[in-house]
PDB file of C-alpha atoms in Angstrom:
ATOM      1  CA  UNK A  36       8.107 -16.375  -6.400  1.00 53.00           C
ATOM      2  CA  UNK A  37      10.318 -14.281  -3.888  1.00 70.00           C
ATOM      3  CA  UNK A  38       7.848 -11.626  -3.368  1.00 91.00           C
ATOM      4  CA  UNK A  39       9.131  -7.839  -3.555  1.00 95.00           C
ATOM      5  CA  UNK A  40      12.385  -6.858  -1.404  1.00 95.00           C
ATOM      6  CA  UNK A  41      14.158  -3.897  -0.208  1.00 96.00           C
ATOM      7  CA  UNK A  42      17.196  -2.821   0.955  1.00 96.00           C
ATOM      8  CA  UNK A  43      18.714  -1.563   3.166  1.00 97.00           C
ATOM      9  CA  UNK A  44      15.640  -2.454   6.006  1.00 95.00           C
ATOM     10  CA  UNK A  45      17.046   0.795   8.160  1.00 96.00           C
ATOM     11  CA  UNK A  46      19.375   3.409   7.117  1.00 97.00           C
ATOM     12  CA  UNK A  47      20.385   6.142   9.296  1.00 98.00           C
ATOM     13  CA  UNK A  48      22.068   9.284   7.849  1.00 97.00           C
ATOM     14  CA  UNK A  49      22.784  12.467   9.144  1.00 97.00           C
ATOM     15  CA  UNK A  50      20.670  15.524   8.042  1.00 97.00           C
ATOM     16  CA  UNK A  51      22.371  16.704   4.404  1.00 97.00           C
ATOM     17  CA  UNK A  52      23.797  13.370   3.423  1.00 97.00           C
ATOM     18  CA  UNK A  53      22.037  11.243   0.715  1.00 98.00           C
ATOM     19  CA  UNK A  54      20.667   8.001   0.870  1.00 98.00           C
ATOM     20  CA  UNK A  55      19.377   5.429  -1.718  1.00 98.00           C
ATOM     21  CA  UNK A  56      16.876   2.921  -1.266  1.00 98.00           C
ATOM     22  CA  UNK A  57      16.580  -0.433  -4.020  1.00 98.00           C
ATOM     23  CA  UNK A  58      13.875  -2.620  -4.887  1.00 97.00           C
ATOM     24  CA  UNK A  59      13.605  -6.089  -6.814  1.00 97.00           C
ATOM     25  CA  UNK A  60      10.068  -6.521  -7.882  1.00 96.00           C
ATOM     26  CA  UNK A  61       8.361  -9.880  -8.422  1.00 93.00           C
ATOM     27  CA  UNK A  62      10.202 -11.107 -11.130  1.00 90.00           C
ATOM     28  CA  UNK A  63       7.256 -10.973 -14.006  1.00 86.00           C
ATOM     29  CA  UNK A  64       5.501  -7.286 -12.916  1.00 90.00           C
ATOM     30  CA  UNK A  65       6.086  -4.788 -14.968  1.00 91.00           C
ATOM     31  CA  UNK A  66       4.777  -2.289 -12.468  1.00 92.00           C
ATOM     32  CA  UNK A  67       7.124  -1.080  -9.464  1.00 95.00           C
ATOM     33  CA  UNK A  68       5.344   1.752  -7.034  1.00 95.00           C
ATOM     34  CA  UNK A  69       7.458   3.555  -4.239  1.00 96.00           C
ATOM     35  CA  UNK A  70       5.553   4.968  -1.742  1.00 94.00           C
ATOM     36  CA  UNK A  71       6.659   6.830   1.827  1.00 94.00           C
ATOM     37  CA  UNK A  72       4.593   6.297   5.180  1.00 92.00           C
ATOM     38  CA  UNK A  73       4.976   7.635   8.527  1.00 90.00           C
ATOM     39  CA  UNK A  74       3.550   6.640  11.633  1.00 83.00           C
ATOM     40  CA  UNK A  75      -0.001   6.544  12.074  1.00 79.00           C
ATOM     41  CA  UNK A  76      -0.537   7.455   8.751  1.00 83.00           C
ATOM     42  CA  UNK A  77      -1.644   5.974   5.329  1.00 84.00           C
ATOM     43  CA  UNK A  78       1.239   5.104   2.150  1.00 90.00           C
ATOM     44  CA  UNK A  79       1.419   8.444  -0.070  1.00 90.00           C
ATOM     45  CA  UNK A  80       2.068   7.662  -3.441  1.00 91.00           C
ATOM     46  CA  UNK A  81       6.100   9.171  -4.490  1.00 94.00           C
ATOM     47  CA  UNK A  82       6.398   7.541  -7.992  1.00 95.00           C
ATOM     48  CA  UNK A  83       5.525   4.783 -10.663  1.00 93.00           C
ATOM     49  CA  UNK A  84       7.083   2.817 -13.454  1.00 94.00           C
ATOM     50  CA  UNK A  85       5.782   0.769 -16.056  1.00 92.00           C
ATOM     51  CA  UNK A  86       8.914  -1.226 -16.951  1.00 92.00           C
ATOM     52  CA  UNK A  87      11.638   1.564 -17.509  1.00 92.00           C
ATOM     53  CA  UNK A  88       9.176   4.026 -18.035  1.00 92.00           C
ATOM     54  CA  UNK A  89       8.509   6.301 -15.002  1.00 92.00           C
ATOM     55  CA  UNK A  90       4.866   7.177 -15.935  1.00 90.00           C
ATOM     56  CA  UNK A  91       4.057   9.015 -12.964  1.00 89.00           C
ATOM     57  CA  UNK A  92       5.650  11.607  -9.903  1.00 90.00           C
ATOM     58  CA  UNK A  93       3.677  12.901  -6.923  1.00 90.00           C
ATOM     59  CA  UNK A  94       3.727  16.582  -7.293  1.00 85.00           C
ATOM     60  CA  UNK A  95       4.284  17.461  -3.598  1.00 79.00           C
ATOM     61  CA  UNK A  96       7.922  15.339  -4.373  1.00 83.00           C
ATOM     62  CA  UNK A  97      10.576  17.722  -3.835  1.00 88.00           C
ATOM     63  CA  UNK A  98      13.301  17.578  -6.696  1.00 93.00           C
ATOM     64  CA  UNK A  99      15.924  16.095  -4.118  1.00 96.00           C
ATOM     65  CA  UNK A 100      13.638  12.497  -4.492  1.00 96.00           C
ATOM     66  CA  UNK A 101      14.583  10.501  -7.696  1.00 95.00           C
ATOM     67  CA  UNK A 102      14.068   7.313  -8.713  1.00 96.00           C
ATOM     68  CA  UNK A 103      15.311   5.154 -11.689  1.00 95.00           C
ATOM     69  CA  UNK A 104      14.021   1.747 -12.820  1.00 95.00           C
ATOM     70  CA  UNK A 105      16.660   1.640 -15.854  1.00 90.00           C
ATOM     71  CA  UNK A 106      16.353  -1.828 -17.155  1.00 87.00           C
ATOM     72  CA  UNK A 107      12.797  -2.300 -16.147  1.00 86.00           C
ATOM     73  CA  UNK A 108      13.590  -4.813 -12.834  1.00 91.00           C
ATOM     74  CA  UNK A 109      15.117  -3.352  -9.708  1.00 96.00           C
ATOM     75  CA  UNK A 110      14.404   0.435  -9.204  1.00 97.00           C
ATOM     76  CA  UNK A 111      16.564   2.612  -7.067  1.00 97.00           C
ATOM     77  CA  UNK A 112      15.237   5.605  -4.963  1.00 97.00           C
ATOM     78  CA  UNK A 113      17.471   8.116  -4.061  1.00 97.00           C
ATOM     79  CA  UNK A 114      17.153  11.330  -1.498  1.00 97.00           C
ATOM     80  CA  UNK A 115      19.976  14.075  -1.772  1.00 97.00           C
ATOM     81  CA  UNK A 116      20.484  16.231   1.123  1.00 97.00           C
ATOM     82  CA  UNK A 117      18.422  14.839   3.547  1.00 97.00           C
ATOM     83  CA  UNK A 118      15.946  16.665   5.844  1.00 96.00           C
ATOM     84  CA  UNK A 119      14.891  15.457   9.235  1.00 96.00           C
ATOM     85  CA  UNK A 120      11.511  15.498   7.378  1.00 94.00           C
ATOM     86  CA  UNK A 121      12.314  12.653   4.906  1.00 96.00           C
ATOM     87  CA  UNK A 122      12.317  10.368   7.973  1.00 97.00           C
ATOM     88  CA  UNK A 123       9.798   7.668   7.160  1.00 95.00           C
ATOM     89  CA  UNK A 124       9.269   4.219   5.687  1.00 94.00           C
ATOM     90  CA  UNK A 125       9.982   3.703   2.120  1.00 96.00           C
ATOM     91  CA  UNK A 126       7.649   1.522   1.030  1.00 95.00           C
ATOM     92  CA  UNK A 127       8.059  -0.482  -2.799  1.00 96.00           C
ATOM     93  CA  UNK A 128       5.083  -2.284  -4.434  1.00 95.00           C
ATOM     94  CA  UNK A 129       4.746  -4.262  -8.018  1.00 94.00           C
ATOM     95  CA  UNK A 130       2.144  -5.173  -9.840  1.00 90.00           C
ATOM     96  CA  UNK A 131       1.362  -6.613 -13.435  1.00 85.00           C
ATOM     97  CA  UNK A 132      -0.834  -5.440 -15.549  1.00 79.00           C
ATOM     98  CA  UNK A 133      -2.647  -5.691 -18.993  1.00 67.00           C
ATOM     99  CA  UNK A 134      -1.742  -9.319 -19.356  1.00 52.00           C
ATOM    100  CA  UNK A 135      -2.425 -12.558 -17.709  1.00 48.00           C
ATOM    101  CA  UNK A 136      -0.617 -13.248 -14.551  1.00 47.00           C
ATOM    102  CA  UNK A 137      -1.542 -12.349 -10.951  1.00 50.00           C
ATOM    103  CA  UNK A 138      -3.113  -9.021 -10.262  1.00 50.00           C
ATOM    104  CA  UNK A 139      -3.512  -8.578 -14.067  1.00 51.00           C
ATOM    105  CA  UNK A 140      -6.729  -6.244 -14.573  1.00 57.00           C
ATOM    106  CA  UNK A 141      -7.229  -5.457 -10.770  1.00 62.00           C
ATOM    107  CA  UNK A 142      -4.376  -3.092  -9.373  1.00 69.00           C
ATOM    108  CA  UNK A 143      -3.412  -5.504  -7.119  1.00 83.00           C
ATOM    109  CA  UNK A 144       0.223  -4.304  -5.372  1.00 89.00           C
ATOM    110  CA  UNK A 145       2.343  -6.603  -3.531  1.00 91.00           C
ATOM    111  CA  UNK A 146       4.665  -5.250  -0.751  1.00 93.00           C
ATOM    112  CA  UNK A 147       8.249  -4.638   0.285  1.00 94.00           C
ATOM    113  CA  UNK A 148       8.942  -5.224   3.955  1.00 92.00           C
ATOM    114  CA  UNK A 149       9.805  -1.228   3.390  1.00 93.00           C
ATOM    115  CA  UNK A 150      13.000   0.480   4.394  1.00 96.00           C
ATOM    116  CA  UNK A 151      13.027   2.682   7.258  1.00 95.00           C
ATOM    117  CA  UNK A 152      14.737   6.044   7.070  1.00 97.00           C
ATOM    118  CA  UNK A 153      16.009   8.036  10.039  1.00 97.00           C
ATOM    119  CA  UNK A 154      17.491  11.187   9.659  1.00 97.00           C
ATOM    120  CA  UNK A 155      19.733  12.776  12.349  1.00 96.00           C
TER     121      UNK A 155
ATOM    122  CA  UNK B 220     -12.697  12.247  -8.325  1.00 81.00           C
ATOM    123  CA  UNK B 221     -11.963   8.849  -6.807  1.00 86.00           C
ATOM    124  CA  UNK B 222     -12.135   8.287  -2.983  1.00 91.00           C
ATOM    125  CA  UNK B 223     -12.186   6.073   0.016  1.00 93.00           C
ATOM    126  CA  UNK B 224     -13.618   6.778   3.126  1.00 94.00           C
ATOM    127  CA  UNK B 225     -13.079   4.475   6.071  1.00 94.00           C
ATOM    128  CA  UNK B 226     -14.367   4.477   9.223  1.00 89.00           C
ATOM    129  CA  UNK B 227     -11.386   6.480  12.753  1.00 87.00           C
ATOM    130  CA  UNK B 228      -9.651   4.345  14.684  1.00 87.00           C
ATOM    131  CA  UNK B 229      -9.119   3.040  16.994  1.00 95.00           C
ATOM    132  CA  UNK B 230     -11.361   0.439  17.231  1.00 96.00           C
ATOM    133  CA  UNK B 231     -11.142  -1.568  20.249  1.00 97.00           C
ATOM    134  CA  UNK B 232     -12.519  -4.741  21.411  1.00 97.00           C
ATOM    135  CA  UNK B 233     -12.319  -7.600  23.556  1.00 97.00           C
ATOM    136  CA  UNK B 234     -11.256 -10.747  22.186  1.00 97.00           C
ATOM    137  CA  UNK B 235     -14.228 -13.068  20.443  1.00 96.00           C
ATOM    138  CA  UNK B 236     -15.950 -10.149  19.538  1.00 97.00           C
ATOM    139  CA  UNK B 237     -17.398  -9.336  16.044  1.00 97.00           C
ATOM    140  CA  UNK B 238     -15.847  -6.521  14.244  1.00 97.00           C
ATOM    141  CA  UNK B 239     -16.892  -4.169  11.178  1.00 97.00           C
ATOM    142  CA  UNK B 240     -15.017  -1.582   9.831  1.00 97.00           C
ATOM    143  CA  UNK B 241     -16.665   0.487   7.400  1.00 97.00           C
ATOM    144  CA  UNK B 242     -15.385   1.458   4.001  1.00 97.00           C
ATOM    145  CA  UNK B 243     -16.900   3.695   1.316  1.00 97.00           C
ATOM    146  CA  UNK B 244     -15.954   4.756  -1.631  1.00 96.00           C
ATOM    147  CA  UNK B 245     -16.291   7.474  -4.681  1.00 94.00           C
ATOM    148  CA  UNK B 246     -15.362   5.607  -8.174  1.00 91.00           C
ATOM    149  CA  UNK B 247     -15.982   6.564 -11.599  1.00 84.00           C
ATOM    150  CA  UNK B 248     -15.836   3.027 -14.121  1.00 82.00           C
ATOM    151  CA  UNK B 249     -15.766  -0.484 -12.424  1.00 84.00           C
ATOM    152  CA  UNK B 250     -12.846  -0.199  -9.254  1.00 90.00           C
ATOM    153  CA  UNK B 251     -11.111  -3.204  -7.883  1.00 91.00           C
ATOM    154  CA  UNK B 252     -11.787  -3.524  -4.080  1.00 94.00           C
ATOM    155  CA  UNK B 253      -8.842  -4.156  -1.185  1.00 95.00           C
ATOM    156  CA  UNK B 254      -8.229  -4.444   2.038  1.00 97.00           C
ATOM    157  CA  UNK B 255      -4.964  -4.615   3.123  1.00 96.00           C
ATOM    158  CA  UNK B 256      -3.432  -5.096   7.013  1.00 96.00           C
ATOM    159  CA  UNK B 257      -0.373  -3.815   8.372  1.00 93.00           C
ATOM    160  CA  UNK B 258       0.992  -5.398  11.351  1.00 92.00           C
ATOM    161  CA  UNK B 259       2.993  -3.193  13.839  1.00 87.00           C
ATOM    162  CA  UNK B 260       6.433  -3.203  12.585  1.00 81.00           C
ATOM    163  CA  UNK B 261       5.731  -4.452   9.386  1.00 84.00           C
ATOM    164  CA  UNK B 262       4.761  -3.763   5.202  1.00 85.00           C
ATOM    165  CA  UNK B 263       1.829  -3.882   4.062  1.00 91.00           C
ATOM    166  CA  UNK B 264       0.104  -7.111   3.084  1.00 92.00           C
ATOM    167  CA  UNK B 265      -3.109  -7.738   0.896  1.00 93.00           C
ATOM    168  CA  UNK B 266      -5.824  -9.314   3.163  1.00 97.00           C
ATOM    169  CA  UNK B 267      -8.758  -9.980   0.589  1.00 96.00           C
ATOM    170  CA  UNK B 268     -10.287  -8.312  -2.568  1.00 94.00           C
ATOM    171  CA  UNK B 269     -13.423  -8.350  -5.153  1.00 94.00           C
ATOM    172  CA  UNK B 270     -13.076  -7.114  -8.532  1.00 90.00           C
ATOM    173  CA  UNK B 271     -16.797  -7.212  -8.926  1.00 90.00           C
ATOM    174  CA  UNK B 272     -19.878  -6.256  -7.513  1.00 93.00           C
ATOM    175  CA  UNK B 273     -21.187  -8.074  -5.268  1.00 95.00           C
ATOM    176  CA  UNK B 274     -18.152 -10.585  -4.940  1.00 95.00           C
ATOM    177  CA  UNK B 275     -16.902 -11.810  -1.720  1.00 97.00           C
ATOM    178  CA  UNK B 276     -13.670 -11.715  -0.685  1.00 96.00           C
ATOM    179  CA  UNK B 277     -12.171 -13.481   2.302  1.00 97.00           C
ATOM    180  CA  UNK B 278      -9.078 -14.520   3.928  1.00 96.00           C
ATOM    181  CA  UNK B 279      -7.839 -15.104   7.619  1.00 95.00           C
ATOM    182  CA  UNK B 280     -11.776 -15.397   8.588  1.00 97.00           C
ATOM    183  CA  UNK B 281     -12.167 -12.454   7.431  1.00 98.00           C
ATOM    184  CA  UNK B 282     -15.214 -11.061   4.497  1.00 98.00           C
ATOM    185  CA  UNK B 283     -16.364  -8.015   2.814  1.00 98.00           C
ATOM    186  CA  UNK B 284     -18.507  -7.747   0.065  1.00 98.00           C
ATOM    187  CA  UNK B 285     -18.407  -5.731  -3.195  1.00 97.00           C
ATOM    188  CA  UNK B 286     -21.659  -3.378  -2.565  1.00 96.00           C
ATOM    189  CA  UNK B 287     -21.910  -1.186  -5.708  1.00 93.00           C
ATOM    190  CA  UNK B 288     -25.816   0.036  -4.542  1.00 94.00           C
ATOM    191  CA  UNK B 289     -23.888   1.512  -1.395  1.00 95.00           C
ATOM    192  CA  UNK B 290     -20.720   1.779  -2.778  1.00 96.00           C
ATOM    193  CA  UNK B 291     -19.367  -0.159   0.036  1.00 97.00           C
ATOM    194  CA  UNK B 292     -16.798  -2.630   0.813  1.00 98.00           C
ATOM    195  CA  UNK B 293     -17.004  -3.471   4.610  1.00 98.00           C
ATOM    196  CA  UNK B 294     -14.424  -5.710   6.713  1.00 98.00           C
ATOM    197  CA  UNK B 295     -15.835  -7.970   8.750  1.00 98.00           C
ATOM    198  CA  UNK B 296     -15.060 -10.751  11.294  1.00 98.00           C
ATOM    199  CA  UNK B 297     -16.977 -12.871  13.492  1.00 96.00           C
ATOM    200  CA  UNK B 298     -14.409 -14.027  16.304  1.00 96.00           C
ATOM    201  CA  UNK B 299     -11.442 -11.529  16.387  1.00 97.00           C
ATOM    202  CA  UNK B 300      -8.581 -12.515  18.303  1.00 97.00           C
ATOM    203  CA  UNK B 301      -5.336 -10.635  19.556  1.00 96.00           C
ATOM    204  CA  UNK B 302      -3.196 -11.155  16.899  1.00 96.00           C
ATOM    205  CA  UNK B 303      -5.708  -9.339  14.741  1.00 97.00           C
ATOM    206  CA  UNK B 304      -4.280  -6.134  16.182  1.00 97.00           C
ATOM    207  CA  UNK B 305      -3.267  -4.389  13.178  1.00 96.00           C
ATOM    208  CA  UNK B 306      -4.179  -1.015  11.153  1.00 96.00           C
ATOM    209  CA  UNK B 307      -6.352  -1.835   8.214  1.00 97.00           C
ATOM    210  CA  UNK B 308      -6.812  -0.058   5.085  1.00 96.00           C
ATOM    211  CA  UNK B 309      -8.946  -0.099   2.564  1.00 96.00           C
ATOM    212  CA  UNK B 310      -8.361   0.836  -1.064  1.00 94.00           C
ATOM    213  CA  UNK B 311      -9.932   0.789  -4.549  1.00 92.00           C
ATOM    214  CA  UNK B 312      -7.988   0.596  -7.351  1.00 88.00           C
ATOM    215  CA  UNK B 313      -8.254   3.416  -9.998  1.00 81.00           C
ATOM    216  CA  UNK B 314     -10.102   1.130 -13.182  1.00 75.00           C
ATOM    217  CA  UNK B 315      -8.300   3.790 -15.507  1.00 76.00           C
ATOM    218  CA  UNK B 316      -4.406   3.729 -15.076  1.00 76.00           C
ATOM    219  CA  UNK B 317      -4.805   0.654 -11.976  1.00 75.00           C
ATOM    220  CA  UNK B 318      -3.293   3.223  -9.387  1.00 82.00           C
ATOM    221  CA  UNK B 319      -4.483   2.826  -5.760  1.00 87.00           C
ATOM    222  CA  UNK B 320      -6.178   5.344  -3.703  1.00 89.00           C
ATOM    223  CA  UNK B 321      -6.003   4.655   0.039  1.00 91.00           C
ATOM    224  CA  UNK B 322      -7.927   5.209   2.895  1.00 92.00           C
ATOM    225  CA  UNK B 323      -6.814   6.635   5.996  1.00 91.00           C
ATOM    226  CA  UNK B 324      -6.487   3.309   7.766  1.00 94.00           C
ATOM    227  CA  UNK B 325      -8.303   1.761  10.834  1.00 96.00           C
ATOM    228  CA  UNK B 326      -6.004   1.176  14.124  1.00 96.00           C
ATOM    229  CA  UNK B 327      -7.501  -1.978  15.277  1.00 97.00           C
ATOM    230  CA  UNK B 328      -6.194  -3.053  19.107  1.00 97.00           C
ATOM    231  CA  UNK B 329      -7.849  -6.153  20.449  1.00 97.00           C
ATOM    232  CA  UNK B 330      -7.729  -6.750  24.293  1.00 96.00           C
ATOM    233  CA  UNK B 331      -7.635 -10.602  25.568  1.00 94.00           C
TER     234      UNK B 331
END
């Protein structure tokens, strides 16, 4: 079990370019989360998947933010035309769900090490 | 709707000392209980959870306790030490579509 990873750890971009983020989930979880902190505060939910299926999208996301989770593993997050706004941590989670297997039944999300965003 | 409440940071203590930080929380159904800690510089990790009332959950010497009369899930430890030093936050997950709702987070700074 590799746990969840992300890449790149830090990007920094200059305000108007875009930037995409990637996850690989634990390997089994069909559930991959993204989620965007900044400092001092609490993760606010962007988006889920269940397998390819993006089930759910915050509706304070702006239309630049899209994600993709195509062949139901890795899931890519991209932001177009960065603000200095967007700056933050990019945080990805998985999870399973409705069968047996850790965190089945409970919600349970395991973390990314996140990918910090700086925009210029 | 469903919420958590958790108690402003920061808390601050001297080291050996017994902590609590509170967590309530508004559920409809039968929620899943975390706590999860977030060390300075990195992701979030999952310290302990109960998915029942009036389980226990505990990890690192740390406890809280599914409390469905008070709809409470308190973090405890007896001895904190320096390395605690953390944010914590507590969450519940959402028994109908397993989505988390967060708390605010604690800021917890313990001085040797």
């Amino acid at each position: 079990d590799t746990g969840v990873s992300q890449n790149p750890r830090h990007k920094i971009t200059k305000r108007g370019q875009n930037v995409t983020f990637r996850c690989d989930p634990i390997s089994e979880h069909n559930r991959l989360y993204w989620y965007r902190q900044t400092l001092g505060q609490g993760p606010e939910f962007l988006t889920y998947f269940q397998n390819e299926a993006q089930l759910e999208k915050s509706r304070l996301l702006s239309d630049r933010f899209s994600a993709e989770r195509p062949k139901g593993s890795f899931s890519t997050l991209e932001i177009q035309r960065t603000e200095q706004g967007d700056s933050a941590m990019y945080l990805c989670a998985s999870s399973k769900v409705g069968t047996s297997g850790r965190g089945v039944r409970t919600g349970e999300l395991f973390f990314g090490e996140g990918s910090r965003l700086t925009v210029l | 709707g469903n919420s958590v409440t958790q108690m402003e940071g920061p808390v601050t203590l001297s080291e050996e000392a017994f902590l609590t930080i509170n967590c309530t929380y508004t559920a409809t159904g039968y929620p899943s209980l975390f706590w999860y800690v977030q060390y300075p510089g990195e992701g979030l990790q999952l310290l302990l959870k109960a998915t029942k009332a009036d389980d226990k959950g505990s990890n690192k010497g740390f406890e809280a306790t599914y409390r469905k009369e008070t709809t409470s899930f308190h973090l405890e430890k007896g001895s904190v030490q320096v390395s605690d030093s953390a944010v914590y936050f507590c969450a519940l997950s959402d028994p109908s579509n397993y989505q988390l709702i967060w708390g605010a987070g604690t800021k917890l700074i313990i001085k040797p």
